[in-house]
PDB file of C-alpha atoms in Angstrom:
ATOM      1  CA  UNK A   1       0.000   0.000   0.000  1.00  0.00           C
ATOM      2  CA  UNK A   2       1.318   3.435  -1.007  1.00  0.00           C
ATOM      3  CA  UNK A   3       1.431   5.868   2.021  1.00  0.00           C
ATOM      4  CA  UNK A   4       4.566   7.837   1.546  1.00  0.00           C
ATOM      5  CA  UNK A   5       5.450   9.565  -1.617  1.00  0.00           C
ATOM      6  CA  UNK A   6       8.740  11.190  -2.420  1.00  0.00           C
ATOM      7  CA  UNK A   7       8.566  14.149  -5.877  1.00  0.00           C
ATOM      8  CA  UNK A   8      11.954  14.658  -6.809  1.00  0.00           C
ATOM      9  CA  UNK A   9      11.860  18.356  -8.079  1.00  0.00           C
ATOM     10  CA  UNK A  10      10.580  21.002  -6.365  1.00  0.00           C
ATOM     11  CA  UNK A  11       9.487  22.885  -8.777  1.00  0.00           C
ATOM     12  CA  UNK A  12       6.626  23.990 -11.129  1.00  0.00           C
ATOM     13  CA  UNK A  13       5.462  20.367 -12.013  1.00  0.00           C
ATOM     14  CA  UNK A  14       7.243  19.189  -8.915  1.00  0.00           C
ATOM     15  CA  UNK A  15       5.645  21.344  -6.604  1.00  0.00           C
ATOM     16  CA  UNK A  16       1.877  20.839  -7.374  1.00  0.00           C
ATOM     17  CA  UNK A  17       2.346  17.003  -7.588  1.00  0.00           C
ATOM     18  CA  UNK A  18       3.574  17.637  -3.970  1.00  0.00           C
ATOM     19  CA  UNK A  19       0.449  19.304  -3.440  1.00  0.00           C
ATOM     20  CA  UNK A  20      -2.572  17.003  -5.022  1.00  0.00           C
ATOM     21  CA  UNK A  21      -0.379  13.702  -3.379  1.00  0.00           C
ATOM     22  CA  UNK A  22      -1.004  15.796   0.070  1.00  0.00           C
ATOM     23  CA  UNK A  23      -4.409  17.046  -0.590  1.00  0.00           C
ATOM     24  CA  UNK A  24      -4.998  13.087  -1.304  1.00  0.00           C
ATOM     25  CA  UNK A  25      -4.065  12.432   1.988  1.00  0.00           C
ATOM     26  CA  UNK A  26      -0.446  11.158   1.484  1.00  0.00           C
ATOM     27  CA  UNK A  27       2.474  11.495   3.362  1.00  0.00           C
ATOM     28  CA  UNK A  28       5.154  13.502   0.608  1.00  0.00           C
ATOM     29  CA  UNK A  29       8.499  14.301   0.711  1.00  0.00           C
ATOM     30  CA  UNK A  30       9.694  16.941  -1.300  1.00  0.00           C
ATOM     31  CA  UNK A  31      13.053  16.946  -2.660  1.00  0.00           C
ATOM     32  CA  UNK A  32      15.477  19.104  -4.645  1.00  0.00           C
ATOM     33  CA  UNK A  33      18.779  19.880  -4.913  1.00  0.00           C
ATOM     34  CA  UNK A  34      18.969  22.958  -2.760  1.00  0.00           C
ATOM     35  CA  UNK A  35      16.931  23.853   0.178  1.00  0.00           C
ATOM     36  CA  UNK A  36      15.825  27.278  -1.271  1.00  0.00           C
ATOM     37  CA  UNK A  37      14.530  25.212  -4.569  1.00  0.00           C
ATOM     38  CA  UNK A  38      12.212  23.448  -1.894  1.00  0.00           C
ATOM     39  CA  UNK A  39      11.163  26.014   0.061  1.00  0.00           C
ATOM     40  CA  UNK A  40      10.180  28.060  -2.749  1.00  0.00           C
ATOM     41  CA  UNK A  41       8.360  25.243  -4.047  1.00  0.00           C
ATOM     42  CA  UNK A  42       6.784  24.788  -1.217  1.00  0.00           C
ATOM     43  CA  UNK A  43       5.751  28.655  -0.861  1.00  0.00           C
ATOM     44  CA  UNK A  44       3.936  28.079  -4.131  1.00  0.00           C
ATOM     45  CA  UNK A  45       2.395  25.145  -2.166  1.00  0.00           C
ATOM     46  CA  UNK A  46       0.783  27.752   0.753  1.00  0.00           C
ATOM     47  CA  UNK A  47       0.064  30.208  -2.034  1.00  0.00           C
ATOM     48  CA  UNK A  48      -2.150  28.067  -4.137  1.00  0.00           C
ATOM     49  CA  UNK A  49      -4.004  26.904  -0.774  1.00  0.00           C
ATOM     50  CA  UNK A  50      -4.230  30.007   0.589  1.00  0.00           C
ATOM     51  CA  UNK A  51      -6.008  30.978  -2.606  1.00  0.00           C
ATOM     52  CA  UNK A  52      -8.380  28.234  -2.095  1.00  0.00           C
ATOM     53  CA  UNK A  53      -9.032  29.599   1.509  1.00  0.00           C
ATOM     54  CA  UNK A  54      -9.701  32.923   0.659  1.00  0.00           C
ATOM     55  CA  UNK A  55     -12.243  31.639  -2.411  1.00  0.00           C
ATOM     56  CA  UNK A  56     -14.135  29.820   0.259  1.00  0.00           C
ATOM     57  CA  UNK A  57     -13.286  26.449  -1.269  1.00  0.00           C
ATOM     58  CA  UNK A  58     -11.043  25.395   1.847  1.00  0.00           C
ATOM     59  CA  UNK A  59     -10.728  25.500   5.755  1.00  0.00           C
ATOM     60  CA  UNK A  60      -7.869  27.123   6.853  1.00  0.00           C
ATOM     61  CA  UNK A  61      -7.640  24.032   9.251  1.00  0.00           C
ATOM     62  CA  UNK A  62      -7.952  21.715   6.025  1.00  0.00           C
ATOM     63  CA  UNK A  63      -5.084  23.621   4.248  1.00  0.00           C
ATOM     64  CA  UNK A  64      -3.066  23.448   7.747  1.00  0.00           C
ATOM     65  CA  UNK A  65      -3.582  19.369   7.599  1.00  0.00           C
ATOM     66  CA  UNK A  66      -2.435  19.130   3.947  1.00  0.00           C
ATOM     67  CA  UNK A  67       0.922  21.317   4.937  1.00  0.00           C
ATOM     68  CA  UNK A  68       1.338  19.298   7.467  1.00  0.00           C
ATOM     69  CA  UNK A  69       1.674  16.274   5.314  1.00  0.00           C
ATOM     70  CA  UNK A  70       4.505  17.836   3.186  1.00  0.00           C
ATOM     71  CA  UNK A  71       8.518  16.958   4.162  1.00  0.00           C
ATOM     72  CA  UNK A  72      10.935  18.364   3.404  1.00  0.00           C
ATOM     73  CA  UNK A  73      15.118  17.084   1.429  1.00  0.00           C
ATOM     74  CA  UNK A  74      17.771  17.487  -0.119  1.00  0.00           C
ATOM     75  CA  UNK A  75      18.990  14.346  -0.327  1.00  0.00           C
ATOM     76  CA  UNK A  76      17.522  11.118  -2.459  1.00  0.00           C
ATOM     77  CA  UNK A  77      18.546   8.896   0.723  1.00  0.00           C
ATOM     78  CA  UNK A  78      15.874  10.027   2.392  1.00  0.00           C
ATOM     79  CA  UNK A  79      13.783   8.119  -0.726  1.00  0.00           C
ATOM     80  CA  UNK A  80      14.574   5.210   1.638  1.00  0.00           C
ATOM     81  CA  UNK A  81      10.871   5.755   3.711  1.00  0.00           C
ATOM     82  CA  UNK A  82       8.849   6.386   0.081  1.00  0.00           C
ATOM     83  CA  UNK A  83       6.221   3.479  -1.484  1.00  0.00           C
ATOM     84  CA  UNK A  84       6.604   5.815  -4.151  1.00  0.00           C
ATOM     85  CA  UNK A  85       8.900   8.209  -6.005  1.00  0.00           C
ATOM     86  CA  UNK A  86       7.909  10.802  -8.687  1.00  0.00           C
ATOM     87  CA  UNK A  87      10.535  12.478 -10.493  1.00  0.00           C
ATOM     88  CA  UNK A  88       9.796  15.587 -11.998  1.00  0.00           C
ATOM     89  CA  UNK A  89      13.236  16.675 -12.313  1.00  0.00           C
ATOM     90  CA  UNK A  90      14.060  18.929 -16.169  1.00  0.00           C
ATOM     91  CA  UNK A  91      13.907  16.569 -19.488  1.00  0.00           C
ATOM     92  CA  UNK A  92      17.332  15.503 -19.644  1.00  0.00           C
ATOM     93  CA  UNK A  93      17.794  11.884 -20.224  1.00  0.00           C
ATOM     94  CA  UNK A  94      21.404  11.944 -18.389  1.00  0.00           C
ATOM     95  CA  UNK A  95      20.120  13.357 -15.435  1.00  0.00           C
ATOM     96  CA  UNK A  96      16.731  10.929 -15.038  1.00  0.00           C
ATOM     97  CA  UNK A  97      18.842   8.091 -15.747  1.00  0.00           C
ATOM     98  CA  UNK A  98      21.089   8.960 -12.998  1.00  0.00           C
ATOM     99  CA  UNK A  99      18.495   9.402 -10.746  1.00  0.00           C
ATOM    100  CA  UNK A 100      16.925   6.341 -11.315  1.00  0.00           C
ATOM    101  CA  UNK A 101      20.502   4.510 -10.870  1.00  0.00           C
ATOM    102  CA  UNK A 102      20.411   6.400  -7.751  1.00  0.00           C
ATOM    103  CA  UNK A 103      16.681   5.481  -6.461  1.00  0.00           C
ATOM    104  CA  UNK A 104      17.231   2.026  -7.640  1.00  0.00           C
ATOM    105  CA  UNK A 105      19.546   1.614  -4.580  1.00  0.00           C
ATOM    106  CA  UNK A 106      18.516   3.259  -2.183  1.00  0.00           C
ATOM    107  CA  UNK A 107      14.374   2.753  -2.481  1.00  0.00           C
ATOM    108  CA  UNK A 108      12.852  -0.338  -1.049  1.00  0.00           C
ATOM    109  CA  UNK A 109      12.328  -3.491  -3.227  1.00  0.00           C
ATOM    110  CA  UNK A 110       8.754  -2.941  -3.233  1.00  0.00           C
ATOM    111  CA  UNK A 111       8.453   0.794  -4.221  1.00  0.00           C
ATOM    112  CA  UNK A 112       7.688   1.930  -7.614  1.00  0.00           C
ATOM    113  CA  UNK A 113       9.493   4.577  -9.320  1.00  0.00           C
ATOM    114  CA  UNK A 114       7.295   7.064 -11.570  1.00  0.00           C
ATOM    115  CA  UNK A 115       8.692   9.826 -13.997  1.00  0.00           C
ATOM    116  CA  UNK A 116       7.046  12.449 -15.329  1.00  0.00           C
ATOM    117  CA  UNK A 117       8.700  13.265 -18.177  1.00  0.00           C
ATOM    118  CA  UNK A 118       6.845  15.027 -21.171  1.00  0.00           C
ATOM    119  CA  UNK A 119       8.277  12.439 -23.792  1.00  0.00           C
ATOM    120  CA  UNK A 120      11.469  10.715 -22.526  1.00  0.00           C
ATOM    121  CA  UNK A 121      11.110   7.047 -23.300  1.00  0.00           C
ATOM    122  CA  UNK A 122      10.231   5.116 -19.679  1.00  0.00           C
ATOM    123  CA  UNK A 123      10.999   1.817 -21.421  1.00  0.00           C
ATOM    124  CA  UNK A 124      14.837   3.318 -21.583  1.00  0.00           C
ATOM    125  CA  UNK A 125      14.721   4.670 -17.843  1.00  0.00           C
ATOM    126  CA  UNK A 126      13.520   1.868 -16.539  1.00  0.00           C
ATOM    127  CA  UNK A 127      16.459   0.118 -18.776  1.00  0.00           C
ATOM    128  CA  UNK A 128      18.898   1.805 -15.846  1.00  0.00           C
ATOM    129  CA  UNK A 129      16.776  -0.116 -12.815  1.00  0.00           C
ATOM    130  CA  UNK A 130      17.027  -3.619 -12.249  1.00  0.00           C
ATOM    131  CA  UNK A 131      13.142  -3.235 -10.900  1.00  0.00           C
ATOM    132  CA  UNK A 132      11.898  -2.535 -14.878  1.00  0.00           C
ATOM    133  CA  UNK A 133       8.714  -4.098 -14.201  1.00  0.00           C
ATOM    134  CA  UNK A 134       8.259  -1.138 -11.132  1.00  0.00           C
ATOM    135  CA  UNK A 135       8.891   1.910 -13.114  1.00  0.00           C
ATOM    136  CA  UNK A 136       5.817   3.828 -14.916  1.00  0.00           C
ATOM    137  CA  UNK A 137       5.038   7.421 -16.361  1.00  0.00           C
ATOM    138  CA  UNK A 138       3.079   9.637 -14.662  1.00  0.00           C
ATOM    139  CA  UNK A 139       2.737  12.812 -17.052  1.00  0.00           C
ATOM    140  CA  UNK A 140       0.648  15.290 -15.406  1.00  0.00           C
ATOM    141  CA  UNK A 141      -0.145  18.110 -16.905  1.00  0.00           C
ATOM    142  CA  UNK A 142       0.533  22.066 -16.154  1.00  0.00           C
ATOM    143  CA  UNK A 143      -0.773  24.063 -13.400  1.00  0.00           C
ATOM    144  CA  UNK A 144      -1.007  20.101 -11.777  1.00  0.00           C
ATOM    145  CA  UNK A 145      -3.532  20.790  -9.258  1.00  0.00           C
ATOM    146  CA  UNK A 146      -6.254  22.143 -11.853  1.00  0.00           C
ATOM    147  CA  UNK A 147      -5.590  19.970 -14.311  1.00  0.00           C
ATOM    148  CA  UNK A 148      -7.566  17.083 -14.737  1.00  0.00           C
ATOM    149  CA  UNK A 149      -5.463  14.592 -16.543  1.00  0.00           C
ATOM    150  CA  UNK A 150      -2.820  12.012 -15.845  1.00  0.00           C
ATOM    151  CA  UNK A 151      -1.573  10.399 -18.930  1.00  0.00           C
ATOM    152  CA  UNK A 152      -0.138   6.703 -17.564  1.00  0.00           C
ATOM    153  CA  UNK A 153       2.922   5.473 -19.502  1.00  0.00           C
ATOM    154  CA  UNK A 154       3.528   1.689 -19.579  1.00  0.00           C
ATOM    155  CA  UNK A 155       7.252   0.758 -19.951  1.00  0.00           C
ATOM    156  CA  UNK A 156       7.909  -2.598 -22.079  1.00  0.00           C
ATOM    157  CA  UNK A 157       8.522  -4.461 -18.627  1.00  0.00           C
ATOM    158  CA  UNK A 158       5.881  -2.653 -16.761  1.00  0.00           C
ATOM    159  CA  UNK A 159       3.655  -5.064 -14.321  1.00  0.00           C
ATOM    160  CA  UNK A 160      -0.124  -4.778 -14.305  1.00  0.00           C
ATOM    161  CA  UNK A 161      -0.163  -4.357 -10.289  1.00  0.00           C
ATOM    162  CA  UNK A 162       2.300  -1.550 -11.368  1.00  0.00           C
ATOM    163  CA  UNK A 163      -0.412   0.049 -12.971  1.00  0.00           C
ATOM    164  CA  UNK A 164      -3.215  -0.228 -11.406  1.00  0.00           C
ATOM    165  CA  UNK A 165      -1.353   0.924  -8.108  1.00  0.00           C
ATOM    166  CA  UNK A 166      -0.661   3.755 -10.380  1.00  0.00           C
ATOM    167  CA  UNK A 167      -4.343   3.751 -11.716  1.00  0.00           C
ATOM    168  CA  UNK A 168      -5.764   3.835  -7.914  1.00  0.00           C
ATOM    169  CA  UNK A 169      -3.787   6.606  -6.870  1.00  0.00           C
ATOM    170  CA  UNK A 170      -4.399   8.909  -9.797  1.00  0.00           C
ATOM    171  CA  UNK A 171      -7.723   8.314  -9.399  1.00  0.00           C
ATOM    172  CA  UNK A 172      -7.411   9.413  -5.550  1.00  0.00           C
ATOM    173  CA  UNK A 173      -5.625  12.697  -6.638  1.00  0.00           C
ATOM    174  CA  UNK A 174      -8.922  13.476  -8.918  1.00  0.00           C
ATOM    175  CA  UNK A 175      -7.111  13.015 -11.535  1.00  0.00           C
ATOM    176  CA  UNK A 176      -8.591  11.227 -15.053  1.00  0.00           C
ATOM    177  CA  UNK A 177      -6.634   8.469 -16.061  1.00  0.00           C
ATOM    178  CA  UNK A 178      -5.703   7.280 -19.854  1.00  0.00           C
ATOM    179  CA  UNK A 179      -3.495   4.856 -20.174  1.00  0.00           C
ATOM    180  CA  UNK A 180      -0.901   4.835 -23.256  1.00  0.00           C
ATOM    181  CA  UNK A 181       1.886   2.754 -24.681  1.00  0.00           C
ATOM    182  CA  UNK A 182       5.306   3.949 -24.497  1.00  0.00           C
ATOM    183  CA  UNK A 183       6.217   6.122 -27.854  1.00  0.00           C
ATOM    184  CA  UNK A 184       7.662   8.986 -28.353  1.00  0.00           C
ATOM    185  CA  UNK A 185       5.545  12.365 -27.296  1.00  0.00           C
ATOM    186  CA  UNK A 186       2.948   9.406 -25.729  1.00  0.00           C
ATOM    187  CA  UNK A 187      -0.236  10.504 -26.781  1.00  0.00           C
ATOM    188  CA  UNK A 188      -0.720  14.266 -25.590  1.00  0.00           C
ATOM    189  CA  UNK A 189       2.253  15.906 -27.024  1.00  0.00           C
ATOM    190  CA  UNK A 190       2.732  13.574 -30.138  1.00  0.00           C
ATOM    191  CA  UNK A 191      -0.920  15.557 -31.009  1.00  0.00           C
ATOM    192  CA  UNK A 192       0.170  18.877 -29.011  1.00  0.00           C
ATOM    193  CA  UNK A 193       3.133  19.738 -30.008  1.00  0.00           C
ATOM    194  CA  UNK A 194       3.169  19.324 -33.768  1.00  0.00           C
ATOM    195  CA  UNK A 195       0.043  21.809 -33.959  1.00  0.00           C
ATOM    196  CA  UNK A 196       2.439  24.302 -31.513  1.00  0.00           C
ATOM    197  CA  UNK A 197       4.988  23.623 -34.013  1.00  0.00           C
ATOM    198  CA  UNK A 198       3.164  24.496 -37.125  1.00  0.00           C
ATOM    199  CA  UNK A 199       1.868  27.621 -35.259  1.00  0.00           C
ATOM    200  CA  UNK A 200       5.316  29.188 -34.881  1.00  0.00           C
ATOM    201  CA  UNK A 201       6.003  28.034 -39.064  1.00  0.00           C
ATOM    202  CA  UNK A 202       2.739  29.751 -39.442  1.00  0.00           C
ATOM    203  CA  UNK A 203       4.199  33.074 -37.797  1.00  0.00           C
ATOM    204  CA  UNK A 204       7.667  32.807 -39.472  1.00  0.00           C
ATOM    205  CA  UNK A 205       5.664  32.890 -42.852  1.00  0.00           C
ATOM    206  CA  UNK A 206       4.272  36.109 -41.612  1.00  0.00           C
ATOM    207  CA  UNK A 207       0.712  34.477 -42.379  1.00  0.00           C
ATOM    208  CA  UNK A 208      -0.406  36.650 -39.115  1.00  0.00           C
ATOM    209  CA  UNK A 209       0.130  38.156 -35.834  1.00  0.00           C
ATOM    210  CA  UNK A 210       1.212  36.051 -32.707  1.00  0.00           C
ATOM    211  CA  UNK A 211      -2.138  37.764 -31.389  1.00  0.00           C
ATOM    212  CA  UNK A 212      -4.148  36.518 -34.961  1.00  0.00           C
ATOM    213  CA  UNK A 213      -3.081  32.929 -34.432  1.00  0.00           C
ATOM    214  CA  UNK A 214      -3.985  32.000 -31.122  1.00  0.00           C
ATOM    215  CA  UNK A 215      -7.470  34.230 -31.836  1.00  0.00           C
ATOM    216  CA  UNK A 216      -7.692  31.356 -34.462  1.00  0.00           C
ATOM    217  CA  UNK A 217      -7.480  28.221 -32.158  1.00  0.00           C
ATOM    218  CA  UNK A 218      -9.560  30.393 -29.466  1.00  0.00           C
ATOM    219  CA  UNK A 219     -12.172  31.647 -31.373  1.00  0.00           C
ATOM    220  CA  UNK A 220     -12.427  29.056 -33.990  1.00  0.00           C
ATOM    221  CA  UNK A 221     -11.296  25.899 -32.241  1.00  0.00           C
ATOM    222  CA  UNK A 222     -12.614  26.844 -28.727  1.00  0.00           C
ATOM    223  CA  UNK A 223      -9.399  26.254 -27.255  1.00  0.00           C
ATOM    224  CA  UNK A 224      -8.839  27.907 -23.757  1.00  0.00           C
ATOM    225  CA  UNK A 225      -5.259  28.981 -24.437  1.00  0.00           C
ATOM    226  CA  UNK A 226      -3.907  29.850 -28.233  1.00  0.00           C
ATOM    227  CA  UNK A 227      -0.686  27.559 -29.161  1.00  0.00           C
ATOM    228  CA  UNK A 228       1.652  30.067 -29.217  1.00  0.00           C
ATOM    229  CA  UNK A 229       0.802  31.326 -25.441  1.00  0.00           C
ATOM    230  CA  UNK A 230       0.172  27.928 -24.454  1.00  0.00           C
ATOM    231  CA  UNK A 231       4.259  27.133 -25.611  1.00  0.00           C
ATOM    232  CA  UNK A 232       5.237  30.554 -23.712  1.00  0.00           C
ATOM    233  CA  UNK A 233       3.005  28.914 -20.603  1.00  0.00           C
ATOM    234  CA  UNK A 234       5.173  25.380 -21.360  1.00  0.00           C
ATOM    235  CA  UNK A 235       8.360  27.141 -21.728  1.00  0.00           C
ATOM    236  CA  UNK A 236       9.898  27.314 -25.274  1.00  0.00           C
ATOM    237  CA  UNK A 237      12.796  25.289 -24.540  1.00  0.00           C
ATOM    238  CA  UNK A 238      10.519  21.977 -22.996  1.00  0.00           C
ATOM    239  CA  UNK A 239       8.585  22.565 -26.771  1.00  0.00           C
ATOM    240  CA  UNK A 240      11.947  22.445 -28.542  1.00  0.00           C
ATOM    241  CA  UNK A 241      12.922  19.267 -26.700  1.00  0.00           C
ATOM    242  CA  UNK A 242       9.728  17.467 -27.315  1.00  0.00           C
ATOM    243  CA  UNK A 243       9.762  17.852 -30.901  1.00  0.00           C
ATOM    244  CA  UNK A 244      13.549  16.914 -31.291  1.00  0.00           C
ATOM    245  CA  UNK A 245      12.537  13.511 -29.516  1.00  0.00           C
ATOM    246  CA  UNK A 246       9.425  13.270 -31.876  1.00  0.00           C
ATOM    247  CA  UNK A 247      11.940  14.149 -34.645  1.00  0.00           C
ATOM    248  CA  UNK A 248      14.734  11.828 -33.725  1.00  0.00           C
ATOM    249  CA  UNK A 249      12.441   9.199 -32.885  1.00  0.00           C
ATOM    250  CA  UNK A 250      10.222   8.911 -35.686  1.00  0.00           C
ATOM    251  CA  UNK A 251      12.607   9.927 -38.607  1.00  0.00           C
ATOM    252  CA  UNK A 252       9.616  11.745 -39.988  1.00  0.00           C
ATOM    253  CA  UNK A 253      10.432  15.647 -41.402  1.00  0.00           C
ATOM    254  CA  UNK A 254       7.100  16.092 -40.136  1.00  0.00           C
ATOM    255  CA  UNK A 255       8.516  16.687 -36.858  1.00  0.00           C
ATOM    256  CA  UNK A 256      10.951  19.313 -37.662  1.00  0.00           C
ATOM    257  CA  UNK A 257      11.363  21.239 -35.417  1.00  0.00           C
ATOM    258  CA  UNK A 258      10.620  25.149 -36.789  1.00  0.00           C
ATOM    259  CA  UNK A 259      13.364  26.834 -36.907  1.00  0.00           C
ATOM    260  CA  UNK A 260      12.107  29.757 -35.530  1.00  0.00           C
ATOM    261  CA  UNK A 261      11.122  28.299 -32.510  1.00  0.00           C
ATOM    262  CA  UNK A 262      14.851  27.079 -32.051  1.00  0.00           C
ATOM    263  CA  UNK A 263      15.945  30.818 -32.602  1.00  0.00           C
ATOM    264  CA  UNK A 264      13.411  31.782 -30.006  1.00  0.00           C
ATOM    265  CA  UNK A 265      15.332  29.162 -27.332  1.00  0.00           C
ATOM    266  CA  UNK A 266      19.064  30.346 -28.643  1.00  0.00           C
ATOM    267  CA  UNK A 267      17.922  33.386 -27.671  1.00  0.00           C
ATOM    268  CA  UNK A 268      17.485  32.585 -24.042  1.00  0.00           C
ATOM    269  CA  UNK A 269      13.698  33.829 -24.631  1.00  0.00           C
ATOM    270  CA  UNK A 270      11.836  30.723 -23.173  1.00  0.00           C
ATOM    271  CA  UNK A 271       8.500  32.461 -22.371  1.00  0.00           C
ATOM    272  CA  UNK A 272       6.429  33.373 -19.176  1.00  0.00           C
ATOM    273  CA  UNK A 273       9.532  31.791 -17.006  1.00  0.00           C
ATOM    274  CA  UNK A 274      11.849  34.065 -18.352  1.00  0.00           C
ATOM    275  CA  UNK A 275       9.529  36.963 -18.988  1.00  0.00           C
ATOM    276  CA  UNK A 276       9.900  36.907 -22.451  1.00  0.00           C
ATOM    277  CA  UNK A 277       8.641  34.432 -24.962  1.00  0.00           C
ATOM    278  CA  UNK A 278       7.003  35.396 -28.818  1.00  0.00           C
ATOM    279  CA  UNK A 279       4.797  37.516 -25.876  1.00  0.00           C
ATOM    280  CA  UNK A 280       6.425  39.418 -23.122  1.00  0.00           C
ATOM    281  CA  UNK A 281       5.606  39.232 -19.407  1.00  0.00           C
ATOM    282  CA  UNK A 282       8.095  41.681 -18.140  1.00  0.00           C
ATOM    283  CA  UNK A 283       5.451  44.858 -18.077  1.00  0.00           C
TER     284      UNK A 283
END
């Protein structure tokens, strides 16, 4: 039975899987490589509840008790006490793999080990474990506590009771579940990204305004967020990485990856996190 649960990555994906897992009524630990990574993470935490406070849609005693429930660590030994670890740690296959290596020793037999990479193939980090059939994809989705969906990746070696432990406690968060093979982009951003792609193509051909294009998906599509401030919400440089994966792991020129969206992350202008994307947050 899953009681503890360790997110590796404090912050913005890190963070509000922290938060849902406590709101759930688990016992998390919240890790990162610094201490002021976690405790700003975890200010994000108390802001978001506090919000929910002041809205009348939570006790302050309730958002006390789901605090309360929140550890936290520097240091993946303490990954020792978790039934389950979510890593939500940047999209660098390197650095998950080494984690993994890492978590592999130091986690009990028994716990499973969940990423939440974006695209990364889980079949190849669980490659790095010698637990394979433990290790599953958990890709939630951005800002994690109002968003509804958890897409559930199933390594090659991935057990059914690794699932459905999975299953159960996404369902516990409030979270819908869809279950998809492991490929690259899974099933959300294989369909996301290509259309975010084609958007910025679309705006290097000068075919319209940054403004004109989401209006088109917004207005005409009745989508919440236009593509092009949706990748500024994402950060340019995740988009970037998730089409070269699609690219390199397809070997389909559909997948290019526009080139002015790479000249947008040479630039250093990754949207809303830097202030600065194809819009600008800095006024």
């Amino acid at each position: 039975m899953v009681q503890t649960i360790m997110v590796i990555g404090a912050g913005q994906m890190g963070g509000g899987i922290a938060q849902v897992a406590a709101q759930a009524g688990y016992n998390v630990i919240l890790n990162d490589i610094k201490d002021e990574f976690v405790q700003r993470g975890l200010g994000i935490i108390d802001k978001n509840l506090s919000r929910a406070v002041s809205k009348g849609k939570m006790e302050a005693a309730a958002k006390d008790a789901v605090l309360a429930k929140i550890k936290t660590s520097t240091s993946l030994d303490d990954a020792k006490d978790a039934d389950l670890v979510v890593e939500a740690a940047i999209e660098n296959m390197e650095l998950k793999a080494n984690i993994f290596k890492t978590l592999d020793v130091v986690c009990k037999p028994e716990a499973i080990l969940a990423t939440n990479t974006s695209s990364l193939p889980i079949t190849q980090i669980a490659a790095v474990t010698k637990r394979p059939d433990k290790v599953i994809g958990m890709h939630f989705f951005n800002p994690v506590p109002v968003m509804k969906l958890l897409e559930i990746i199933r390594g090659f070696m991935t057990s059914d009771e690794t699932y459905n432990t999975i299953a159960e406690i996404g369902l516990k968060m409030g979270k819908v579940n869809v279950e998809v093979k492991d490929s690259p982009g899974f099933g959300s951003n294989r369909i996301l990204l290509p259309m975010i792609n084609e958007a910025f193509f679309v705006l290097s051909e000068g075919l319209g305004t940054a403004e004109d294009i989401d209006n088109v998906m917004k207005f005409g599509m009745a989508h919440p967020m236009g593509p092009l401030a949706l990748a500024d919400l994402i950060g340019l440089d995740t988009c970037l990485n998730i089409m070269n994966v699609l690219y390199e792991g397809f070997k389909d020129s559909k997948y290019r990856p526009c080139p002015l969206l790479v000249k947008y992350v040479q630039s250093g202008l990754l949207g809303q996190k830097t202030g600065k994307g194809v819009y600008d947050y800095s006024k």
